[in-house]
Amino acid sequence: MKERLCLEVERLGLSTLIMGSRGFGATKRSSKGRLGSVSDYSVHHCACPVVVVRFPDDKDGEDEKSGDSGGENLMDSDKLHTVPEVAEEEGDKDEYHDASDKQ
């Protein structure tokens, strides 16, 4: 699976791969890093930059007395905003393909 992921990234010509990491493989490998096996493979073998997003563990940075991690909840503090599309002239359009395009 992980080999296929890197092949598809290259085939589609993606500029960046953004993926999550559950980090279960890191404990089995007894490494200091917290990447899972698929994200670790992708970081080392994909042709484009790889951004790994990891959801924090319950115990990471948690104050045992209060049960508070010290930070605000991301959903409460930050809101997602849509970015308006910029109108382009007909001659300036670049061809764009995403993963759902049939080529």
PDB file of C-alpha atoms in Angstrom:
ATOM      1  CA  MET A   1       0.000   0.000   0.000  1.00  0.00           C
ATOM      2  CA  LYS A   2       2.659   2.532   0.996  1.00  0.00           C
ATOM      3  CA  GLU A   3       4.645   1.841  -2.167  1.00  0.00           C
ATOM      4  CA  ARG A   4       1.499   2.363  -4.243  1.00  0.00           C
ATOM      5  CA  LEU A   5       0.819   5.681  -2.511  1.00  0.00           C
ATOM      6  CA  CYS A   6       4.191   7.093  -3.592  1.00  0.00           C
ATOM      7  CA  LEU A   7       3.696   5.788  -7.141  1.00  0.00           C
ATOM      8  CA  GLU A   8       0.287   7.493  -7.367  1.00  0.00           C
ATOM      9  CA  VAL A   9       1.710  10.765  -6.041  1.00  0.00           C
ATOM     10  CA  GLU A  10       4.323  10.685  -8.790  1.00  0.00           C
ATOM     11  CA  ARG A  11       1.828   9.611 -11.480  1.00  0.00           C
ATOM     12  CA  LEU A  12      -0.561  12.438 -10.602  1.00  0.00           C
ATOM     13  CA  GLY A  13       2.249  14.976 -10.414  1.00  0.00           C
ATOM     14  CA  LEU A  14       1.179  16.261  -7.014  1.00  0.00           C
ATOM     15  CA  SER A  15       3.196  19.126  -5.586  1.00  0.00           C
ATOM     16  CA  THR A  16       2.683  18.143  -1.920  1.00  0.00           C
ATOM     17  CA  LEU A  17       1.327  15.140  -0.016  1.00  0.00           C
ATOM     18  CA  ILE A  18      -0.530  15.931   3.217  1.00  0.00           C
ATOM     19  CA  MET A  19      -1.307  12.936   5.389  1.00  0.00           C
ATOM     20  CA  GLY A  20      -2.156  12.019   8.942  1.00  0.00           C
ATOM     21  CA  SER A  21      -0.186   9.793  11.271  1.00  0.00           C
ATOM     22  CA  ARG A  22      -1.613   7.614  13.993  1.00  0.00           C
ATOM     23  CA  GLY A  23       1.887   6.670  15.139  1.00  0.00           C
ATOM     24  CA  PHE A  24       1.142   3.072  16.140  1.00  0.00           C
ATOM     25  CA  GLY A  25       4.187   1.773  14.266  1.00  0.00           C
ATOM     26  CA  ALA A  26       6.550   4.042  16.189  1.00  0.00           C
ATOM     27  CA  THR A  27       5.966   2.210  19.474  1.00  0.00           C
ATOM     28  CA  LYS A  28       6.589  -1.169  17.860  1.00  0.00           C
ATOM     29  CA  ARG A  29       9.846   0.064  16.307  1.00  0.00           C
ATOM     30  CA  SER A  30      10.897   1.691  19.607  1.00  0.00           C
ATOM     31  CA  SER A  31      12.023   4.787  17.765  1.00  0.00           C
ATOM     32  CA  LYS A  32      12.016   8.255  19.253  1.00  0.00           C
ATOM     33  CA  GLY A  33       9.910   9.557  16.373  1.00  0.00           C
ATOM     34  CA  ARG A  34       6.156   9.394  16.373  1.00  0.00           C
ATOM     35  CA  LEU A  35       5.542   8.601  12.701  1.00  0.00           C
ATOM     36  CA  GLY A  36       3.581   5.550  11.679  1.00  0.00           C
ATOM     37  CA  SER A  37       4.976   3.145   9.095  1.00  0.00           C
ATOM     38  CA  VAL A  38       3.115   4.606   6.091  1.00  0.00           C
ATOM     39  CA  SER A  39       3.925   8.234   6.875  1.00  0.00           C
ATOM     40  CA  ASP A  40       7.565   7.330   7.614  1.00  0.00           C
ATOM     41  CA  TYR A  41       7.852   5.497   4.286  1.00  0.00           C
ATOM     42  CA  SER A  42       6.215   8.395   2.437  1.00  0.00           C
ATOM     43  CA  VAL A  43       8.549  10.981   3.974  1.00  0.00           C
ATOM     44  CA  HIS A  44      11.580   9.001   2.806  1.00  0.00           C
ATOM     45  CA  HIS A  45      10.376   7.777  -0.611  1.00  0.00           C
ATOM     46  CA  CYS A  46       7.857  10.196  -2.184  1.00  0.00           C
ATOM     47  CA  ALA A  47       9.069  12.515  -4.933  1.00  0.00           C
ATOM     48  CA  CYS A  48       7.322  15.575  -3.441  1.00  0.00           C
ATOM     49  CA  PRO A  49       7.364  17.218   0.002  1.00  0.00           C
ATOM     50  CA  VAL A  50       5.299  15.348   2.609  1.00  0.00           C
ATOM     51  CA  VAL A  51       3.444  17.103   5.438  1.00  0.00           C
ATOM     52  CA  VAL A  52       2.506  14.763   8.298  1.00  0.00           C
ATOM     53  CA  VAL A  53      -0.243  15.950  10.642  1.00  0.00           C
ATOM     54  CA  ARG A  54      -0.555  14.088  13.915  1.00  0.00           C
ATOM     55  CA  PHE A  55      -3.444  14.410  16.343  1.00  0.00           C
ATOM     56  CA  PRO A  56      -1.941  14.878  19.819  1.00  0.00           C
ATOM     57  CA  ASP A  57      -2.202  12.005  22.270  1.00  0.00           C
ATOM     58  CA  ASP A  58      -4.298  12.565  25.380  1.00  0.00           C
ATOM     59  CA  LYS A  59      -1.176  12.468  27.546  1.00  0.00           C
ATOM     60  CA  ASP A  60       0.934  14.842  25.394  1.00  0.00           C
ATOM     61  CA  GLY A  61       1.437  18.081  27.312  1.00  0.00           C
ATOM     62  CA  GLU A  62      -1.449  17.362  29.650  1.00  0.00           C
ATOM     63  CA  ASP A  63      -1.350  18.718  33.158  1.00  0.00           C
ATOM     64  CA  GLU A  64      -2.209  15.763  35.387  1.00  0.00           C
ATOM     65  CA  LYS A  65      -3.785  17.909  38.106  1.00  0.00           C
ATOM     66  CA  SER A  66      -6.148  19.928  35.956  1.00  0.00           C
ATOM     67  CA  GLY A  67      -6.443  17.673  32.906  1.00  0.00           C
ATOM     68  CA  ASP A  68      -5.784  20.711  30.720  1.00  0.00           C
ATOM     69  CA  SER A  69      -3.276  20.642  27.874  1.00  0.00           C
ATOM     70  CA  GLY A  70      -2.544  24.343  28.310  1.00  0.00           C
ATOM     71  CA  GLY A  71      -3.868  25.345  24.900  1.00  0.00           C
ATOM     72  CA  GLU A  72      -7.225  26.262  23.504  1.00  0.00           C
ATOM     73  CA  ASN A  73      -9.293  23.851  21.505  1.00  0.00           C
ATOM     74  CA  LEU A  74      -8.462  24.393  17.844  1.00  0.00           C
ATOM     75  CA  MET A  75     -12.114  24.239  16.835  1.00  0.00           C
ATOM     76  CA  ASP A  76     -13.042  26.951  19.340  1.00  0.00           C
ATOM     77  CA  SER A  77     -10.214  29.373  18.584  1.00  0.00           C
ATOM     78  CA  ASP A  78      -9.752  29.100  14.814  1.00  0.00           C
ATOM     79  CA  LYS A  79     -12.364  29.195  12.119  1.00  0.00           C
ATOM     80  CA  LEU A  80     -11.841  28.110   8.549  1.00  0.00           C
ATOM     81  CA  HIS A  81     -12.463  30.761   5.940  1.00  0.00           C
ATOM     82  CA  THR A  82     -13.036  30.191   2.259  1.00  0.00           C
ATOM     83  CA  VAL A  83     -10.681  31.843  -0.174  1.00  0.00           C
ATOM     84  CA  PRO A  84     -12.469  33.674  -2.999  1.00  0.00           C
ATOM     85  CA  GLU A  85     -11.559  32.591  -6.495  1.00  0.00           C
ATOM     86  CA  VAL A  86      -9.689  35.092  -8.624  1.00  0.00           C
ATOM     87  CA  ALA A  87     -11.175  35.685 -12.065  1.00  0.00           C
ATOM     88  CA  GLU A  88      -8.643  34.826 -14.772  1.00  0.00           C
ATOM     89  CA  GLU A  89      -8.510  35.942 -18.346  1.00  0.00           C
ATOM     90  CA  GLU A  90      -9.119  33.240 -20.952  1.00  0.00           C
ATOM     91  CA  GLY A  91      -5.517  33.259 -22.201  1.00  0.00           C
ATOM     92  CA  ASP A  92      -4.023  32.938 -18.711  1.00  0.00           C
ATOM     93  CA  LYS A  93      -5.715  29.720 -17.597  1.00  0.00           C
ATOM     94  CA  ASP A  94      -3.365  26.906 -16.668  1.00  0.00           C
ATOM     95  CA  GLU A  95      -4.501  23.348 -17.141  1.00  0.00           C
ATOM     96  CA  TYR A  96      -5.252  21.745 -13.784  1.00  0.00           C
ATOM     97  CA  HIS A  97      -5.902  18.111 -12.952  1.00  0.00           C
ATOM     98  CA  ASP A  98      -6.710  16.612  -9.601  1.00  0.00           C
ATOM     99  CA  ALA A  99      -7.069  13.015  -8.464  1.00  0.00           C
ATOM    100  CA  SER A 100     -10.706  12.771  -9.598  1.00  0.00           C
ATOM    101  CA  ASP A 101      -9.929  13.669 -13.229  1.00  0.00           C
ATOM    102  CA  LYS A 102     -10.079  10.874 -15.768  1.00  0.00           C
ATOM    103  CA  GLN A 103      -6.975  11.183 -17.914  1.00  0.00           C
TER     104      GLN A 103
END
